[in-house]
mmCIF file of C-alpha atoms and ligand atoms in Angstrom:
data_model
loop_
_atom_site.group_PDB
_atom_site.id
_atom_site.type_symbol
_atom_site.label_atom_id
_atom_site.label_comp_id
_atom_site.label_asym_id
_atom_site.label_seq_id
_atom_site.Cartn_x
_atom_site.Cartn_y
_atom_site.Cartn_z
ATOM 1 C CA MET A 1 115.601 117.984 97.354
ATOM 2 C CA SER A 2 115.366 115.302 100.615
ATOM 3 C CA ALA A 3 111.865 113.563 100.442
ATOM 4 C CA ARG A 4 109.890 113.552 103.537
ATOM 5 C CA ILE A 5 108.987 110.086 104.405
ATOM 6 C CA LEU A 6 105.159 108.906 104.640
ATOM 7 C CA ASP A 7 105.193 106.792 107.761
ATOM 8 C CA GLY A 8 102.982 104.015 107.438
ATOM 9 C CA LYS A 9 103.671 102.606 110.892
ATOM 10 C CA MET A 10 102.290 105.542 112.348
ATOM 11 C CA LEU A 11 99.541 106.090 110.201
ATOM 12 C CA ALA A 12 98.542 102.548 110.625
ATOM 13 C CA GLN A 13 98.790 102.966 114.427
ATOM 14 C CA ARG A 14 96.443 105.971 114.241
ATOM 15 C CA LEU A 15 93.773 104.329 112.012
ATOM 16 C CA GLN A 16 93.709 100.927 114.075
ATOM 17 C CA GLN A 17 92.842 103.528 117.320
ATOM 18 C CA GLU A 18 90.118 104.915 115.377
ATOM 19 C CA LEU A 19 88.981 101.434 114.166
ATOM 20 C CA LYS A 20 88.784 100.358 117.773
ATOM 21 C CA ASN A 21 86.663 103.070 119.012
ATOM 22 C CA GLU A 22 84.349 102.423 116.473
ATOM 23 C CA VAL A 23 84.201 98.667 117.337
ATOM 24 C CA GLU A 24 83.742 99.753 120.576
ATOM 25 C CA LEU A 25 80.642 101.805 119.886
ATOM 26 C CA LEU A 26 78.972 98.936 117.493
ATOM 27 C CA ARG A 27 79.521 96.546 120.320
ATOM 28 C CA VAL A 28 77.244 98.963 122.333
ATOM 29 C CA ARG A 29 74.819 99.380 119.454
ATOM 30 C CA PHE A 30 74.299 96.405 118.603
ATOM 31 C CA GLY A 31 75.506 93.739 121.186
ATOM 32 C CA LYS A 32 77.928 91.801 118.986
ATOM 33 C CA THR A 33 81.899 91.817 117.791
ATOM 34 C CA PRO A 34 82.788 91.405 114.339
ATOM 35 C CA ARG A 35 83.945 88.084 113.278
ATOM 36 C CA PHE A 36 85.759 87.332 110.505
ATOM 37 C CA MET A 37 87.076 84.354 109.043
ATOM 38 C CA ASN A 38 90.403 83.633 106.596
ATOM 39 C CA ILE A 39 90.569 80.717 104.725
ATOM 40 C CA THR A 40 93.957 79.483 104.202
ATOM 41 C CA ILE A 41 94.448 76.383 101.754
ATOM 42 C CA GLY A 42 97.562 74.028 102.633
ATOM 43 C CA GLN A 43 100.653 75.687 104.345
ATOM 44 C CA GLU A 44 101.694 78.534 102.452
ATOM 45 C CA PRO A 45 104.683 80.214 104.435
ATOM 46 C CA SER A 46 103.651 83.614 102.978
ATOM 47 C CA ALA A 47 100.329 83.176 104.930
ATOM 48 C CA GLY A 48 102.467 83.489 108.014
ATOM 49 C CA SER A 49 103.377 86.950 107.984
ATOM 50 C CA TYR A 50 100.358 88.780 106.384
ATOM 51 C CA GLY A 51 98.422 86.263 108.616
ATOM 52 C CA LYS A 52 100.021 87.648 111.817
ATOM 53 C CA SER A 53 99.726 91.134 111.145
ATOM 54 C CA GLN A 54 96.196 90.688 109.965
ATOM 55 C CA LYS A 55 95.606 88.994 113.595
ATOM 56 C CA ARG A 56 97.725 91.518 115.243
ATOM 57 C CA ALA A 57 95.568 94.476 114.089
ATOM 58 C CA ALA A 58 92.455 92.676 114.585
ATOM 59 C CA ASP A 59 93.481 91.780 118.400
ATOM 60 C CA PHE A 60 93.964 95.623 118.822
ATOM 61 C CA ILE A 61 90.981 97.030 117.207
ATOM 62 C CA GLY A 62 88.848 94.167 119.093
ATOM 63 C CA ILE A 63 87.671 92.313 116.018
ATOM 64 C CA ASP A 64 87.423 88.339 116.576
ATOM 65 C CA TYR A 65 89.751 87.116 113.736
ATOM 66 C CA GLN A 66 89.875 83.420 112.878
ATOM 67 C CA PHE A 67 91.828 81.082 110.087
ATOM 68 C CA ALA A 68 90.276 78.172 108.772
ATOM 69 C CA TYR A 69 92.891 75.838 107.335
ATOM 70 C CA LEU A 70 91.917 73.747 104.651
ATOM 71 C CA SER A 71 94.065 70.745 103.230
ATOM 72 C CA SER A 72 96.061 71.353 100.187
ATOM 73 C CA GLN A 73 93.953 68.224 98.522
ATOM 74 C CA VAL A 74 90.521 70.279 98.752
ATOM 75 C CA THR A 75 88.177 70.663 95.930
ATOM 76 C CA GLN A 76 86.679 73.338 94.096
ATOM 77 C CA LYS A 77 83.691 72.072 94.976
ATOM 78 C CA GLU A 78 84.442 71.264 98.848
ATOM 79 C CA LEU A 79 85.780 75.095 98.917
ATOM 80 C CA LEU A 80 82.732 76.910 97.145
ATOM 81 C CA ASP A 81 80.504 74.710 99.946
ATOM 82 C CA TYR A 82 82.848 76.081 102.791
ATOM 83 C CA VAL A 83 82.556 79.647 101.549
ATOM 84 C CA HIS A 84 78.732 79.084 101.292
ATOM 85 C CA GLY A 85 78.654 77.964 104.970
ATOM 86 C CA LEU A 86 80.198 80.641 105.983
ATOM 87 C CA ASN A 87 78.130 83.386 103.721
ATOM 88 C CA GLU A 88 74.873 81.419 105.798
ATOM 89 C CA ASP A 89 76.527 81.971 109.311
ATOM 90 C CA PRO A 90 75.379 84.963 110.615
ATOM 91 C CA ASP A 91 77.945 84.997 113.506
ATOM 92 C CA ILE A 92 80.423 85.459 110.448
ATOM 93 C CA HIS A 93 80.804 88.945 109.375
ATOM 94 C CA GLY A 94 83.477 89.129 106.918
ATOM 95 C CA ILE A 95 85.528 86.546 104.684
ATOM 96 C CA MET A 96 88.482 86.494 103.073
ATOM 97 C CA LEU A 97 90.386 83.631 101.345
ATOM 98 C CA HIS A 98 94.481 83.432 101.436
ATOM 99 C CA LYS A 99 96.092 83.596 98.196
ATOM 100 C CA PRO A 100 98.099 81.839 96.545
ATOM 101 C CA VAL A 101 96.017 78.581 96.568
ATOM 102 C CA PRO A 102 97.127 75.574 94.949
ATOM 103 C CA GLU A 103 96.975 74.961 91.531
ATOM 104 C CA GLY A 104 93.877 73.592 90.178
ATOM 105 C CA ILE A 105 92.054 75.865 92.707
ATOM 106 C CA ASP A 106 89.905 78.741 90.546
ATOM 107 C CA PHE A 107 90.495 81.416 93.168
ATOM 108 C CA GLN A 108 88.524 84.133 91.898
ATOM 109 C CA GLN A 109 85.343 82.202 91.041
ATOM 110 C CA ALA A 110 85.539 80.968 95.127
ATOM 111 C CA VAL A 111 85.895 84.861 95.736
ATOM 112 C CA ASN A 112 82.609 85.476 93.977
ATOM 113 C CA ARG A 113 81.237 82.673 95.980
ATOM 114 C CA ILE A 114 81.466 85.061 99.012
ATOM 115 C CA VAL A 115 78.595 87.026 99.187
ATOM 116 C CA PRO A 116 79.458 90.782 98.588
ATOM 117 C CA HIS A 117 78.367 92.318 101.670
ATOM 118 C CA LYS A 118 81.250 89.705 103.561
ATOM 119 C CA ASP A 119 84.013 90.226 100.755
ATOM 120 C CA ILE A 120 86.316 92.181 103.203
ATOM 121 C CA GLU A 121 88.999 92.027 100.344
ATOM 122 C CA GLY A 122 87.040 93.654 97.962
ATOM 123 C CA MET A 123 87.807 91.090 95.283
ATOM 124 C CA ASN A 124 84.465 90.031 94.505
ATOM 125 C CA ILE A 125 83.236 90.641 91.070
ATOM 126 C CA ALA A 126 80.329 92.657 92.748
ATOM 127 C CA ASN A 127 82.557 94.869 94.941
ATOM 128 C CA LEU A 128 84.997 95.550 91.941
ATOM 129 C CA GLY A 129 82.247 96.335 89.830
ATOM 130 C CA LEU A 130 80.997 98.767 92.610
ATOM 131 C CA LEU A 131 84.199 100.221 92.659
ATOM 132 C CA MET A 132 84.528 101.043 89.058
ATOM 133 C CA LEU A 133 81.380 102.991 89.308
ATOM 134 C CA GLY A 134 82.853 104.876 92.981
ATOM 135 C CA ARG A 135 80.077 103.449 94.848
ATOM 136 C CA THR A 136 81.841 101.234 97.382
ATOM 137 C CA ASN A 137 83.658 101.683 100.773
ATOM 138 C CA ILE A 138 84.857 98.234 100.249
ATOM 139 C CA ILE A 139 88.334 99.163 98.608
ATOM 140 C CA PRO A 140 90.966 96.393 97.948
ATOM 141 C CA CYS A 141 93.268 96.682 100.896
ATOM 142 C CA THR A 142 96.373 97.512 99.357
ATOM 143 C CA SER A 143 95.312 100.437 96.755
ATOM 144 C CA ALA A 144 93.405 101.491 100.237
ATOM 145 C CA ALA A 145 96.818 101.687 101.872
ATOM 146 C CA ALA A 146 98.604 103.525 99.151
ATOM 147 C CA MET A 147 95.876 106.037 98.454
ATOM 148 C CA ALA A 148 95.725 106.813 102.483
ATOM 149 C CA LEU A 149 99.443 107.332 102.416
ATOM 150 C CA LEU A 150 99.087 109.598 99.470
ATOM 151 C CA LEU A 151 96.441 111.829 100.711
ATOM 152 C CA SER A 152 98.108 111.940 103.928
ATOM 153 C CA CYS A 153 100.459 114.325 102.292
ATOM 154 C CA GLY A 154 97.730 116.888 102.025
ATOM 155 C CA ILE A 155 98.372 116.977 97.993
ATOM 156 C CA ASP A 156 95.457 117.944 95.874
ATOM 157 C CA LEU A 157 95.433 115.324 93.338
ATOM 158 C CA ALA A 158 93.067 116.971 90.909
ATOM 159 C CA GLY A 159 94.646 117.485 87.378
ATOM 160 C CA LYS A 160 98.110 115.533 88.786
ATOM 161 C CA GLU A 161 99.783 113.405 86.288
ATOM 162 C CA ALA A 162 99.559 110.209 88.162
ATOM 163 C CA VAL A 163 101.622 107.386 86.956
ATOM 164 C CA ILE A 164 101.359 103.419 88.249
ATOM 165 C CA VAL A 165 103.555 100.943 87.172
ATOM 166 C CA GLY A 166 101.896 97.785 87.295
ATOM 167 C CA ARG A 167 98.597 96.780 86.569
ATOM 168 C CA SER A 168 97.477 93.740 88.553
ATOM 169 C CA GLU A 169 93.773 93.192 90.112
ATOM 170 C CA ILE A 170 94.936 93.470 93.507
ATOM 171 C CA VAL A 171 96.944 96.999 93.389
ATOM 172 C CA GLY A 172 97.570 98.695 89.800
ATOM 173 C CA LYS A 173 94.231 98.610 88.475
ATOM 174 C CA PRO A 174 92.263 99.290 91.703
ATOM 175 C CA MET A 175 94.805 102.314 92.477
ATOM 176 C CA MET A 176 94.056 103.677 88.951
ATOM 177 C CA LEU A 177 90.051 103.667 89.453
ATOM 178 C CA LEU A 178 90.683 105.582 93.128
ATOM 179 C CA LEU A 179 93.355 107.812 91.409
ATOM 180 C CA LEU A 180 90.644 108.645 88.798
ATOM 181 C CA GLU A 181 88.081 109.195 91.346
ATOM 182 C CA LYS A 182 90.316 112.052 92.791
ATOM 183 C CA ASN A 183 90.294 113.672 89.185
ATOM 184 C CA ALA A 184 93.744 112.536 88.758
ATOM 185 C CA THR A 185 95.107 112.290 84.963
ATOM 186 C CA VAL A 186 96.460 108.613 85.277
ATOM 187 C CA THR A 187 98.467 106.798 83.322
ATOM 188 C CA VAL A 188 99.086 102.922 83.734
ATOM 189 C CA CYS A 189 102.275 101.353 82.786
ATOM 190 C CA HIS A 190 103.225 97.564 82.698
ATOM 191 C CA ARG A 191 105.291 95.055 81.088
ATOM 192 C CA GLY A 192 104.479 96.279 77.464
ATOM 193 C CA THR A 193 105.729 100.135 78.367
ATOM 194 C CA SER A 194 108.803 98.285 79.137
ATOM 195 C CA LYS A 195 109.452 96.448 76.322
ATOM 196 C CA ALA A 196 108.357 99.422 74.055
ATOM 197 C CA GLY A 197 111.657 101.242 76.025
ATOM 198 C CA ARG A 198 108.862 104.141 77.189
ATOM 199 C CA LEU A 199 108.798 103.262 80.932
ATOM 200 C CA ILE A 200 111.771 105.994 81.837
ATOM 201 C CA ASP A 201 109.677 108.893 80.260
ATOM 202 C CA GLN A 202 106.619 107.864 81.822
ATOM 203 C CA VAL A 203 107.909 108.041 85.498
ATOM 204 C CA GLY A 204 109.930 110.711 84.795
ATOM 205 C CA ARG A 205 106.327 112.414 83.965
ATOM 206 C CA ALA A 206 104.967 111.523 87.492
ATOM 207 C CA GLU A 207 103.923 113.721 90.006
ATOM 208 C CA VAL A 208 102.261 111.018 91.741
ATOM 209 C CA LEU A 209 103.938 107.645 91.145
ATOM 210 C CA VAL A 210 102.749 104.675 92.393
ATOM 211 C CA VAL A 211 104.948 101.637 91.635
ATOM 212 C CA ALA A 212 103.797 97.752 92.392
ATOM 213 C CA MET A 213 106.015 95.585 90.266
ATOM 214 C CA GLY A 214 107.569 93.204 92.736
ATOM 215 C CA LYS A 215 111.153 94.082 90.699
ATOM 216 C CA PRO A 216 113.642 94.971 93.456
ATOM 217 C CA GLY A 217 115.049 98.420 92.858
ATOM 218 C CA PHE A 218 113.633 98.504 89.457
ATOM 219 C CA ILE A 219 112.512 102.007 89.405
ATOM 220 C CA LYS A 220 116.026 104.055 89.516
ATOM 221 C CA GLY A 221 116.140 107.080 91.563
ATOM 222 C CA ALA A 222 117.342 109.263 88.581
ATOM 223 C CA TRP A 223 114.246 108.603 86.727
ATOM 224 C CA VAL A 224 112.203 110.200 89.755
ATOM 225 C CA ARG A 225 110.457 113.530 88.873
ATOM 226 C CA GLU A 226 111.822 116.380 91.288
ATOM 227 C CA GLY A 227 109.238 117.195 94.026
ATOM 228 C CA SER A 228 107.062 114.185 93.098
ATOM 229 C CA VAL A 229 105.342 111.944 95.633
ATOM 230 C CA VAL A 230 106.414 108.069 95.365
ATOM 231 C CA ILE A 231 104.436 105.324 96.779
ATOM 232 C CA ASP A 232 106.164 101.938 96.596
ATOM 233 C CA VAL A 233 104.078 99.266 96.947
ATOM 234 C CA GLY A 234 106.765 96.347 96.213
ATOM 235 C CA ILE A 235 107.870 94.077 98.825
ATOM 236 C CA ASN A 236 110.816 92.009 97.592
ATOM 237 C CA ALA A 237 113.462 89.874 99.795
ATOM 238 C CA VAL A 238 117.089 90.674 98.550
ATOM 239 C CA ASN A 239 119.758 88.666 100.679
ATOM 240 C CA GLY A 240 117.251 88.397 103.908
ATOM 241 C CA LYS A 241 116.316 92.067 103.463
ATOM 242 C CA ILE A 242 113.158 93.542 102.405
ATOM 243 C CA VAL A 243 113.307 96.385 99.873
ATOM 244 C CA GLY A 244 111.074 97.695 97.408
ATOM 245 C CA ASP A 245 110.662 98.429 93.637
ATOM 246 C CA VAL A 246 112.058 101.920 94.044
ATOM 247 C CA GLU A 247 115.631 102.797 94.491
ATOM 248 C CA PHE A 248 115.225 104.496 97.720
ATOM 249 C CA ASP A 249 118.203 107.084 98.656
ATOM 250 C CA GLU A 250 118.397 108.391 94.957
ATOM 251 C CA ALA A 251 114.581 108.830 94.900
ATOM 252 C CA ALA A 252 114.140 110.476 98.361
ATOM 253 C CA ARG A 253 116.941 113.003 96.787
ATOM 254 C CA ARG A 254 114.407 114.013 94.174
ATOM 255 C CA ALA A 255 111.007 113.175 95.522
ATOM 256 C CA ALA A 256 109.055 115.760 97.937
ATOM 257 C CA PHE A 257 107.524 112.616 99.898
ATOM 258 C CA ILE A 258 108.077 109.106 99.471
ATOM 259 C CA THR A 259 107.402 105.947 101.484
ATOM 260 C CA PRO A 260 109.698 103.684 102.900
ATOM 261 C CA VAL A 261 110.301 99.477 102.231
ATOM 262 C CA PRO A 262 109.353 98.300 104.860
ATOM 263 C CA GLY A 263 107.388 100.380 106.818
ATOM 264 C CA GLY A 264 104.885 102.175 104.103
ATOM 265 C CA VAL A 265 102.353 100.702 102.576
ATOM 266 C CA GLY A 266 103.114 97.050 104.046
ATOM 267 C CA PRO A 267 101.763 97.831 107.892
ATOM 268 C CA LEU A 268 98.592 99.938 106.585
ATOM 269 C CA THR A 269 97.380 96.580 104.555
ATOM 270 C CA ALA A 270 96.050 94.450 107.317
ATOM 271 C CA VAL A 271 94.531 97.870 109.045
ATOM 272 C CA MET A 272 92.542 98.490 105.721
ATOM 273 C CA LEU A 273 91.204 94.723 105.848
ATOM 274 C CA MET A 274 89.752 95.608 109.300
ATOM 275 C CA LYS A 275 88.262 98.426 108.166
ATOM 276 C CA ASN A 276 86.739 96.964 105.176
ATOM 277 C CA GLY A 277 85.225 94.482 107.390
ATOM 278 C CA ILE A 278 83.934 97.160 109.824
ATOM 279 C CA GLU A 279 81.935 98.329 106.702
ATOM 280 C CA THR A 280 80.542 94.627 105.633
ATOM 281 C CA PHE A 281 79.520 94.110 109.794
ATOM 282 C CA LYS A 282 77.876 97.372 109.834
ATOM 283 C CA THR A 283 75.940 96.343 106.271
ATOM 284 C CA GLN A 284 74.619 93.480 108.089
ATOM 285 C CA MET A 285 73.614 94.777 111.181
ATOM 286 C CA GLN A 286 71.634 97.337 109.335
ATOM 287 C CA MET A 287 70.124 94.320 107.377
ATOM 288 C CA VAL A 288 68.527 92.537 110.521
HETATM 289 P P1 NAD B 301 102.010 91.270 90.063
HETATM 290 O O1 NAD B 301 103.043 90.393 89.504
HETATM 291 O O2 NAD B 301 100.877 90.466 89.936
HETATM 292 O O3 NAD B 301 101.671 92.260 89.113
HETATM 293 C C1 NAD B 301 103.198 93.146 88.614
HETATM 294 C C2 NAD B 301 102.656 93.925 87.696
HETATM 295 O O4 NAD B 301 103.968 94.808 87.653
HETATM 296 C C3 NAD B 301 102.297 93.505 86.332
HETATM 297 O O5 NAD B 301 101.132 94.426 86.174
HETATM 298 C C4 NAD B 301 103.422 93.787 85.334
HETATM 299 O O6 NAD B 301 102.989 94.237 84.056
HETATM 300 C C5 NAD B 301 104.168 94.768 86.063
HETATM 301 N N1 NAD B 301 105.554 94.888 85.981
HETATM 302 C C6 NAD B 301 106.255 93.464 85.732
HETATM 303 N N2 NAD B 301 107.496 93.779 85.281
HETATM 304 C C7 NAD B 301 107.619 94.870 84.954
HETATM 305 C C8 NAD B 301 108.605 95.957 83.650
HETATM 306 N N3 NAD B 301 109.820 95.127 83.706
HETATM 307 N N4 NAD B 301 108.173 96.986 83.424
HETATM 308 C C9 NAD B 301 106.782 97.294 83.714
HETATM 309 N N5 NAD B 301 105.957 96.785 84.297
HETATM 310 C C10 NAD B 301 106.097 95.283 84.987
HETATM 311 O O7 NAD B 301 102.189 91.518 91.236
HETATM 312 P P2 NAD B 301 101.249 92.534 92.683
HETATM 313 O O8 NAD B 301 100.745 91.241 93.145
HETATM 314 O O9 NAD B 301 100.756 93.505 92.138
HETATM 315 O O10 NAD B 301 102.213 93.066 93.455
HETATM 316 C C11 NAD B 301 103.655 93.933 93.288
HETATM 317 C C12 NAD B 301 104.475 94.269 94.341
HETATM 318 O O11 NAD B 301 103.561 94.695 95.568
HETATM 319 C C13 NAD B 301 104.709 92.928 95.179
HETATM 320 O O12 NAD B 301 106.765 93.095 95.399
HETATM 321 C C14 NAD B 301 104.220 92.687 96.097
HETATM 322 O O13 NAD B 301 105.010 91.738 97.063
HETATM 323 C C15 NAD B 301 103.726 93.778 96.463
HETATM 324 N N6 NAD B 301 102.429 93.822 97.388
HETATM 325 C C16 NAD B 301 102.912 94.473 98.508
HETATM 326 C C17 NAD B 301 101.298 94.700 99.118
HETATM 327 C C18 NAD B 301 101.435 95.221 100.654
HETATM 328 O O14 NAD B 301 100.546 95.197 101.349
HETATM 329 N N7 NAD B 301 102.397 96.116 101.005
HETATM 330 C C19 NAD B 301 100.380 93.917 98.944
HETATM 331 C C20 NAD B 301 100.154 93.051 97.814
HETATM 332 C C21 NAD B 301 101.466 93.051 96.811
#
């Protein structure tokens, strides 16, 4: 079997166009343009590419997207006060805190300071709690992107064996909840699974495999179940090239659908951030 490629760039373009149309309608209805603030502390080089793709997506959609660069010497209290100021500003409709943050800064405490109706990454504990209850439309962006690609193949997830490799707060855990919402039977694997020598078996069972490890080519193509859907979230730089966590060529021979890296989940992530932001904007417009 030769897998069909799940093209994240194409899906991102389609979604961006839909969001652009929606923002135009919202502008007519409320007389306002959504405005979001990305807080970046210090000059982390990684802020570059994700930040740029956020700005590109925002510009296309018609969102006013700004960056606040805080000094790497900023204290936790100064950061919390800064977030509070943005919470109180009626012209800011969405806030995100770029990761990583310098040592000594408590990321989750700062994200929890963002009011839930401005938390465009969906990482505030209130939004994570609502996600757990299946009652939010603010979904952590990477898992929202992975889910959009998965749903684009048109498979019915109910009762499917879904295996996630990686249990991070930003990808693996939200993905687990989203797949459960769709009635998949979900297994979450992590380092402990590998240490027990059980990862190969778990991967081999997966009708839907979502991998977010940060380990280039760790999942061997030969482990992948015939006819499965493989969503590779990994982004790893190897010898100047970006590769995923799954050994692509062999996996593509076995799977029915597979995401490429680059060009799969990555291009959709920033668009999902904007989608969340449009939801927070609508909530705020309905609050006034
Ligand atoms: P993380 O380091 O927070 O989590 C990695 C997870 O993988 C952990 O739960 C760990 O238990 C698991 N893991 C690591 N080694 C393992 C092993 N040998 N066996 C089994 N499990 C193992 O990483 P993260 O932030 O979730 O990111 C994962 C990958 O996804 C990275 O490559 C990152 O660059 C990428 N990513 C992509 C996007 C995107 O927009 N496409 C967004 C976020 C992260």
